[in-house]
Amino acid sequence: MSKIMEWVDARLPVTELLKSQATEYPTPKNLNYWWNFGSLALLVLIIMIATGLFLAMHYKADANQSFDVVEHIMRDVNYGWLLRYAHANGASFFFMVVYVHILRGMYYGSYRQPREILWWFGIIIFFMMMGTAFMGYVLPWGQMSYWGAAVITNLMSAIPVIGEDLVVWIWGGFSVGDPTLNRFFALHFLLPLVIFGVVILHLWALHAVHSNNPDGIDLHDAKDSIPFHPYYTIKDFYGYGIFMIIFCIFVFYAPNFFLEPDNYIPANPMQTPAHIVPEWYFLPFYAILRSIDFLGSFSKLAGVLAMVGAIMILFVLPFLDRSPVRSFRYRPLSKQLFWIFVVDCIVLGWVGYNPADATIFNGALPLIIIGRTCTAIYFGYFFLLWAITALDIEKHQPVPKSI
Amino acid sequence: MNCQEVIKFRSVVKRVSRMVRSAAVLLVAAASLTAAVPGDAQASSGAAVPPKQPWSFLGVFGQFDQAALKRGAQVAVQSCLTCHSIKYIKFDQLRQLGFSELEVKAMAEGTGRTKKDPLTSSMDPTAAKESFGVVPPDLSLITKARKGYEDYVYGILVGYASDSDLALANRVMADGKIGAEEAKEVASALLLDGHYPDKMAETLKRMIGGENFNRYFPGNFFAMPQPLMDGAVAYTDGTENSKVQLARDVVTFLAWAAEPTQMERKSLGIKVILYLVVLTIMLYAVKRRIWAKVH
């Protein structure tokens, strides 16, 4: 055995790689369970690619056939229902896991120097995930697939000068139709593989600078770190177990929990659903889009810019945060802002779920007002985080010297 | 426990309590928001929410009532198929419900088909559109494709105006206007919003005029006339063939038709989850053992 490994190692240093990147790869010993969500995201990505591959073997992208083909997978393909339900719920769980992963990074300052590139790769993955999920949702060609695609692609028409032509180019026609479905399928197949590539870059960037930790301090002492394997491999596997239990409860016992009933109605270009609602993971951004409605003919463009800006602003987060301390554990003001931000995102999601003209308190308070306020708070988080750190308003608590 | 362990335990307790506290804050915030919303923020369409029914097939251990499935299939074939299709089910598949091959053959031939054909309607879609204004929707997925699911479909089947409802409408509208007491009476009988007498009067007028009123349909009026009446289908197993019973049975059948693999899914689920629970407990034990060395 060792002879064989010697032969391989002389040509491809596998042992050396395992040693430097796993069995001797130094990891902070104080990582809490929030650090499980990165490896969980990788697990879900693998589940999505595996189930997606087998679904693609049975699926047909065709405006006249896709709806029937999905039902064929549900009814006639061996364990087709399992593939589809795991894939559909997997999308929701992917976003849940990734949202926790992003928020963990924001709370413990994982985006700070020297991890900016690592952070940027993460945002790129997130952005591509949104595109992939959106196009995947179109493939069953139900009512929500069709009208969701129509609403979202139509946003491109807000781009000045080229907008209208761009939308026709994306559709491959003068409305969402068969060509749109086909290109979305092709891209939906391609993008996850690109995501996988960027995940490798994300891991490369991680291993170059090593993990952040809940205290947000650099590791000086050898006592502060433990090898990734076996400590974090077993911890990640334990996390996988917990995750799979929760995931399977949904797949086997509430598989349609995250799905809109309307998407079990075949796409009908002649009949708009009463209420077009995106998947839950897009709702906060959808609410931001709709909250800009007071700029007359510029509203649409401004809404789109606000929606895209809500993600793009994450790119500059490393430069907005000027605190000498990374972890919010020792930053009382930042910590409060962070929790306001989290609640704000949930409220935005709720606003996005309801119709644009909905009201509460018997009509006294239109939801659009809440939507605008929450949009302001969303961007306000980034401004205030900069303000309290750049202007030295926040007094941080003492930070430990070592873990 | 030694001293170090006690300290570690305390810090874990503290951390957990902090997490619970922040989770509680979030929950309270979310709860106060939902409490602020009277009912469903979408309830503006005005239809009543169909009451929940005790379906035997729901839940982790829920099973189909086999006799109800067979009766429901009979209702579907003899009644629903007149206008609707259930195209994802073939006659031959009904054997899974306990029908014999001969019975299935007879059912198929009764509607002019063979057992290899799907359950499609004998009504021509163009003719349907001419008489109803819409093509009746395929029912294969109907229990999954409406908010309220099985309860909604059942609600629609039993939610039409009865003779006594019509008598009430006629009595209330005899003087051409609706008083406050009458509004209350109508609101509770027909599940309408009592706050808008004008809208209510309009609804009653249309109802008296012979339009298809339904308590549970958003907007109250739609193209489908009442499909099931008492005694519409003759049962062979001695079950009473009231409207309510027919509706219950056919919804059971439609819930099966919407996902014939659902019982396979649920029985596999228990095995998978039990396996995962045991595996996770073992992983946790190994994790604790490995981490015992780290301080």
PDB file of C-alpha atoms in Angstrom, chain A residues 28-29 31-34 67-68 71-72 74-76 79 81-82 84-85 223 226 230-232 234-235 237-238 240-242 244-245 248-249 251-256 259-262 264-266 275 329 335 339 342-343 346-347 350 353-355 358-362 367 370, chain B residues 15 18-19 22 25-26 29-30 33-34 36-38 40-42 59-61 87-90 93 140-141 144-149 256-262 264-273 276-277 279-284 286-288 290-295:
ATOM      1  CA  PRO A  28      -9.188  27.657  15.375  1.00  0.00           C
ATOM      2  CA  LYS A  29     -10.280  25.445  18.207  1.00  0.00           C
ATOM      3  CA  LEU A  31     -15.358  27.597  16.202  1.00  0.00           C
ATOM      4  CA  ASN A  32     -19.013  27.316  17.223  1.00  0.00           C
ATOM      5  CA  TYR A  33     -21.814  25.544  15.400  1.00  0.00           C
ATOM      6  CA  TRP A  34     -22.468  28.572  13.158  1.00  0.00           C
ATOM      7  CA  PHE A  67     -45.465  20.235 -17.171  1.00  0.00           C
ATOM      8  CA  ASP A  68     -46.476  16.697 -18.154  1.00  0.00           C
ATOM      9  CA  GLU A  71     -45.644  14.690 -13.508  1.00  0.00           C
ATOM     10  CA  HIS A  72     -44.188  11.734 -15.422  1.00  0.00           C
ATOM     11  CA  MET A  74     -43.395  12.158 -10.098  1.00  0.00           C
ATOM     12  CA  ARG A  75     -45.471   9.140 -11.121  1.00  0.00           C
ATOM     13  CA  ASP A  76     -43.624   6.817 -13.494  1.00  0.00           C
ATOM     14  CA  TYR A  79     -38.059   7.248  -7.117  1.00  0.00           C
ATOM     15  CA  TRP A  81     -40.814  11.794  -6.687  1.00  0.00           C
ATOM     16  CA  LEU A  82     -37.836  11.543  -4.327  1.00  0.00           C
ATOM     17  CA  ARG A  84     -37.878  16.013  -7.555  1.00  0.00           C
ATOM     18  CA  TYR A  85     -38.901  16.676  -3.965  1.00  0.00           C
ATOM     19  CA  LYS A 223      -2.283  26.130  21.221  1.00  0.00           C
ATOM     20  CA  ILE A 226      -6.318  22.141  16.131  1.00  0.00           C
ATOM     21  CA  PRO A 230     -10.469  14.717  12.751  1.00  0.00           C
ATOM     22  CA  TYR A 231     -11.907  17.561  14.842  1.00  0.00           C
ATOM     23  CA  TYR A 232     -13.878  19.451  12.246  1.00  0.00           C
ATOM     24  CA  ILE A 234     -16.461  14.797  12.716  1.00  0.00           C
ATOM     25  CA  LYS A 235     -18.168  18.027  13.787  1.00  0.00           C
ATOM     26  CA  PHE A 237     -20.526  15.121   9.839  1.00  0.00           C
ATOM     27  CA  TYR A 238     -22.551  15.506  13.031  1.00  0.00           C
ATOM     28  CA  TYR A 240     -24.774  16.758   8.326  1.00  0.00           C
ATOM     29  CA  GLY A 241     -26.756  14.269  10.395  1.00  0.00           C
ATOM     30  CA  ILE A 242     -28.884  16.969  12.049  1.00  0.00           C
ATOM     31  CA  MET A 244     -30.411  15.573   6.874  1.00  0.00           C
ATOM     32  CA  ILE A 245     -33.004  14.741   9.525  1.00  0.00           C
ATOM     33  CA  CYS A 248     -35.883  14.586   5.158  1.00  0.00           C
ATOM     34  CA  ILE A 249     -38.800  15.579   7.387  1.00  0.00           C
ATOM     35  CA  VAL A 251     -38.907  15.915   1.704  1.00  0.00           C
ATOM     36  CA  PHE A 252     -40.958  12.984   2.985  1.00  0.00           C
ATOM     37  CA  TYR A 253     -43.683  14.637   5.072  1.00  0.00           C
ATOM     38  CA  ALA A 254     -44.148  18.220   3.881  1.00  0.00           C
ATOM     39  CA  PRO A 255     -42.696  18.212   0.366  1.00  0.00           C
ATOM     40  CA  ASN A 256     -44.963  20.978  -0.897  1.00  0.00           C
ATOM     41  CA  LEU A 259     -44.142  25.381  -3.145  1.00  0.00           C
ATOM     42  CA  GLU A 260     -47.024  27.571  -4.306  1.00  0.00           C
ATOM     43  CA  PRO A 261     -50.197  25.604  -5.156  1.00  0.00           C
ATOM     44  CA  ASP A 262     -50.468  27.677  -8.345  1.00  0.00           C
ATOM     45  CA  TYR A 264     -49.412  22.739 -10.071  1.00  0.00           C
ATOM     46  CA  ILE A 265     -51.519  24.549 -12.682  1.00  0.00           C
ATOM     47  CA  PRO A 266     -49.977  24.356 -16.171  1.00  0.00           C
ATOM     48  CA  HIS A 275     -51.135  37.176  -6.945  1.00  0.00           C
ATOM     49  CA  ARG A 329     -19.038  39.839  20.075  1.00  0.00           C
ATOM     50  CA  LYS A 335     -24.236  43.887  17.490  1.00  0.00           C
ATOM     51  CA  TRP A 339     -29.956  42.138  14.951  1.00  0.00           C
ATOM     52  CA  VAL A 342     -31.800  40.490  10.642  1.00  0.00           C
ATOM     53  CA  VAL A 343     -35.305  41.401  11.822  1.00  0.00           C
ATOM     54  CA  ILE A 346     -37.543  39.052   7.855  1.00  0.00           C
ATOM     55  CA  VAL A 347     -40.028  41.946   7.786  1.00  0.00           C
ATOM     56  CA  TRP A 350     -43.146  39.342   4.852  1.00  0.00           C
ATOM     57  CA  TYR A 353     -45.014  37.969   0.345  1.00  0.00           C
ATOM     58  CA  ASN A 354     -48.105  40.161   0.526  1.00  0.00           C
ATOM     59  CA  PRO A 355     -49.716  41.953  -2.428  1.00  0.00           C
ATOM     60  CA  ALA A 358     -52.051  45.250   1.035  1.00  0.00           C
ATOM     61  CA  THR A 359     -52.653  47.143   4.266  1.00  0.00           C
ATOM     62  CA  ILE A 360     -52.696  46.361   7.978  1.00  0.00           C
ATOM     63  CA  PHE A 361     -54.640  47.786  10.943  1.00  0.00           C
ATOM     64  CA  ASN A 362     -57.818  47.912   8.846  1.00  0.00           C
ATOM     65  CA  LEU A 367     -47.549  47.756   3.591  1.00  0.00           C
ATOM     66  CA  ILE A 370     -43.357  49.431   5.891  1.00  0.00           C
TER      67      ILE A 370
ATOM     68  CA  ARG B  15     -24.340  30.877  25.429  1.00  0.00           C
ATOM     69  CA  ARG B  18     -28.235  34.093  25.117  1.00  0.00           C
ATOM     70  CA  MET B  19     -29.233  32.357  21.875  1.00  0.00           C
ATOM     71  CA  SER B  22     -32.276  36.515  20.896  1.00  0.00           C
ATOM     72  CA  VAL B  25     -36.880  38.551  20.671  1.00  0.00           C
ATOM     73  CA  LEU B  26     -37.095  37.618  16.995  1.00  0.00           C
ATOM     74  CA  ALA B  29     -41.170  40.639  16.779  1.00  0.00           C
ATOM     75  CA  ALA B  30     -42.507  38.246  14.149  1.00  0.00           C
ATOM     76  CA  LEU B  33     -46.293  41.565  13.174  1.00  0.00           C
ATOM     77  CA  THR B  34     -48.560  38.662  12.295  1.00  0.00           C
ATOM     78  CA  ALA B  36     -51.174  43.083  13.537  1.00  0.00           C
ATOM     79  CA  VAL B  37     -52.536  41.539  10.359  1.00  0.00           C
ATOM     80  CA  PRO B  38     -56.257  40.867  10.621  1.00  0.00           C
ATOM     81  CA  ASP B  40     -54.894  36.885   5.907  1.00  0.00           C
ATOM     82  CA  ALA B  41     -53.698  40.085   4.287  1.00  0.00           C
ATOM     83  CA  GLN B  42     -55.024  38.605   1.029  1.00  0.00           C
ATOM     84  CA  GLY B  59     -50.041  13.074   8.587  1.00  0.00           C
ATOM     85  CA  VAL B  60     -47.000  10.900   9.073  1.00  0.00           C
ATOM     86  CA  PHE B  61     -48.961   7.704   9.740  1.00  0.00           C
ATOM     87  CA  LYS B  87     -55.470  12.607 -17.480  1.00  0.00           C
ATOM     88  CA  TYR B  88     -52.497  11.484 -15.383  1.00  0.00           C
ATOM     89  CA  ILE B  89     -54.409   8.375 -14.235  1.00  0.00           C
ATOM     90  CA  LYS B  90     -55.157   5.451 -16.561  1.00  0.00           C
ATOM     91  CA  GLN B  93     -54.188   2.064 -12.548  1.00  0.00           C
ATOM     92  CA  SER B 140     -55.328  15.148 -11.680  1.00  0.00           C
ATOM     93  CA  LEU B 141     -53.592  17.693  -9.462  1.00  0.00           C
ATOM     94  CA  LYS B 144     -52.388  20.160  -4.792  1.00  0.00           C
ATOM     95  CA  ALA B 145     -53.148  23.121  -7.029  1.00  0.00           C
ATOM     96  CA  ARG B 146     -55.455  25.155  -4.790  1.00  0.00           C
ATOM     97  CA  LYS B 147     -54.804  26.960  -1.516  1.00  0.00           C
ATOM     98  CA  GLY B 148     -56.574  24.898   1.145  1.00  0.00           C
ATOM     99  CA  TYR B 149     -55.826  21.693  -0.767  1.00  0.00           C
ATOM    100  CA  TRP B 256     -54.680   9.758  -4.312  1.00  0.00           C
ATOM    101  CA  ALA B 257     -54.741  10.701  -8.006  1.00  0.00           C
ATOM    102  CA  ALA B 258     -52.715  13.846  -7.287  1.00  0.00           C
ATOM    103  CA  GLU B 259     -49.830  11.740  -6.003  1.00  0.00           C
ATOM    104  CA  PRO B 260     -50.245   7.966  -6.233  1.00  0.00           C
ATOM    105  CA  THR B 261     -46.740   7.518  -4.774  1.00  0.00           C
ATOM    106  CA  GLN B 262     -47.493   9.354  -1.513  1.00  0.00           C
ATOM    107  CA  GLU B 264     -44.605   4.852  -0.675  1.00  0.00           C
ATOM    108  CA  ARG B 265     -43.037   8.232   0.149  1.00  0.00           C
ATOM    109  CA  LYS B 266     -44.298   8.214   3.710  1.00  0.00           C
ATOM    110  CA  SER B 267     -43.313   4.629   4.485  1.00  0.00           C
ATOM    111  CA  LEU B 268     -39.826   5.159   3.062  1.00  0.00           C
ATOM    112  CA  GLY B 269     -39.549   8.404   5.027  1.00  0.00           C
ATOM    113  CA  ILE B 270     -39.908   6.702   8.402  1.00  0.00           C
ATOM    114  CA  LYS B 271     -37.098   4.266   7.595  1.00  0.00           C
ATOM    115  CA  VAL B 272     -34.799   6.988   6.268  1.00  0.00           C
ATOM    116  CA  ILE B 273     -35.367   9.292   9.217  1.00  0.00           C
ATOM    117  CA  LEU B 276     -30.541   9.144  10.184  1.00  0.00           C
ATOM    118  CA  VAL B 277     -31.446   9.585  13.852  1.00  0.00           C
ATOM    119  CA  LEU B 279     -26.522   7.624  12.632  1.00  0.00           C
ATOM    120  CA  THR B 280     -26.586  11.146  14.048  1.00  0.00           C
ATOM    121  CA  ILE B 281     -26.569   9.904  17.641  1.00  0.00           C
ATOM    122  CA  MET B 282     -23.521   7.785  16.834  1.00  0.00           C
ATOM    123  CA  LEU B 283     -21.814  10.704  15.081  1.00  0.00           C
ATOM    124  CA  TYR B 284     -22.468  12.854  18.129  1.00  0.00           C
ATOM    125  CA  VAL B 286     -17.849  10.011  18.232  1.00  0.00           C
ATOM    126  CA  LYS B 287     -17.672  13.792  18.055  1.00  0.00           C
ATOM    127  CA  ARG B 288     -17.745  14.085  21.864  1.00  0.00           C
ATOM    128  CA  ILE B 290     -12.746  13.087  19.724  1.00  0.00           C
ATOM    129  CA  TRP B 291     -13.301  16.556  21.159  1.00  0.00           C
ATOM    130  CA  ALA B 292     -12.781  15.367  24.747  1.00  0.00           C
ATOM    131  CA  LYS B 293      -9.051  15.935  24.207  1.00  0.00           C
ATOM    132  CA  VAL B 294      -9.473  19.618  23.315  1.00  0.00           C
ATOM    133  CA  HIS B 295      -9.487  22.226  26.047  1.00  0.00           C
TER     134      HIS B 295
END
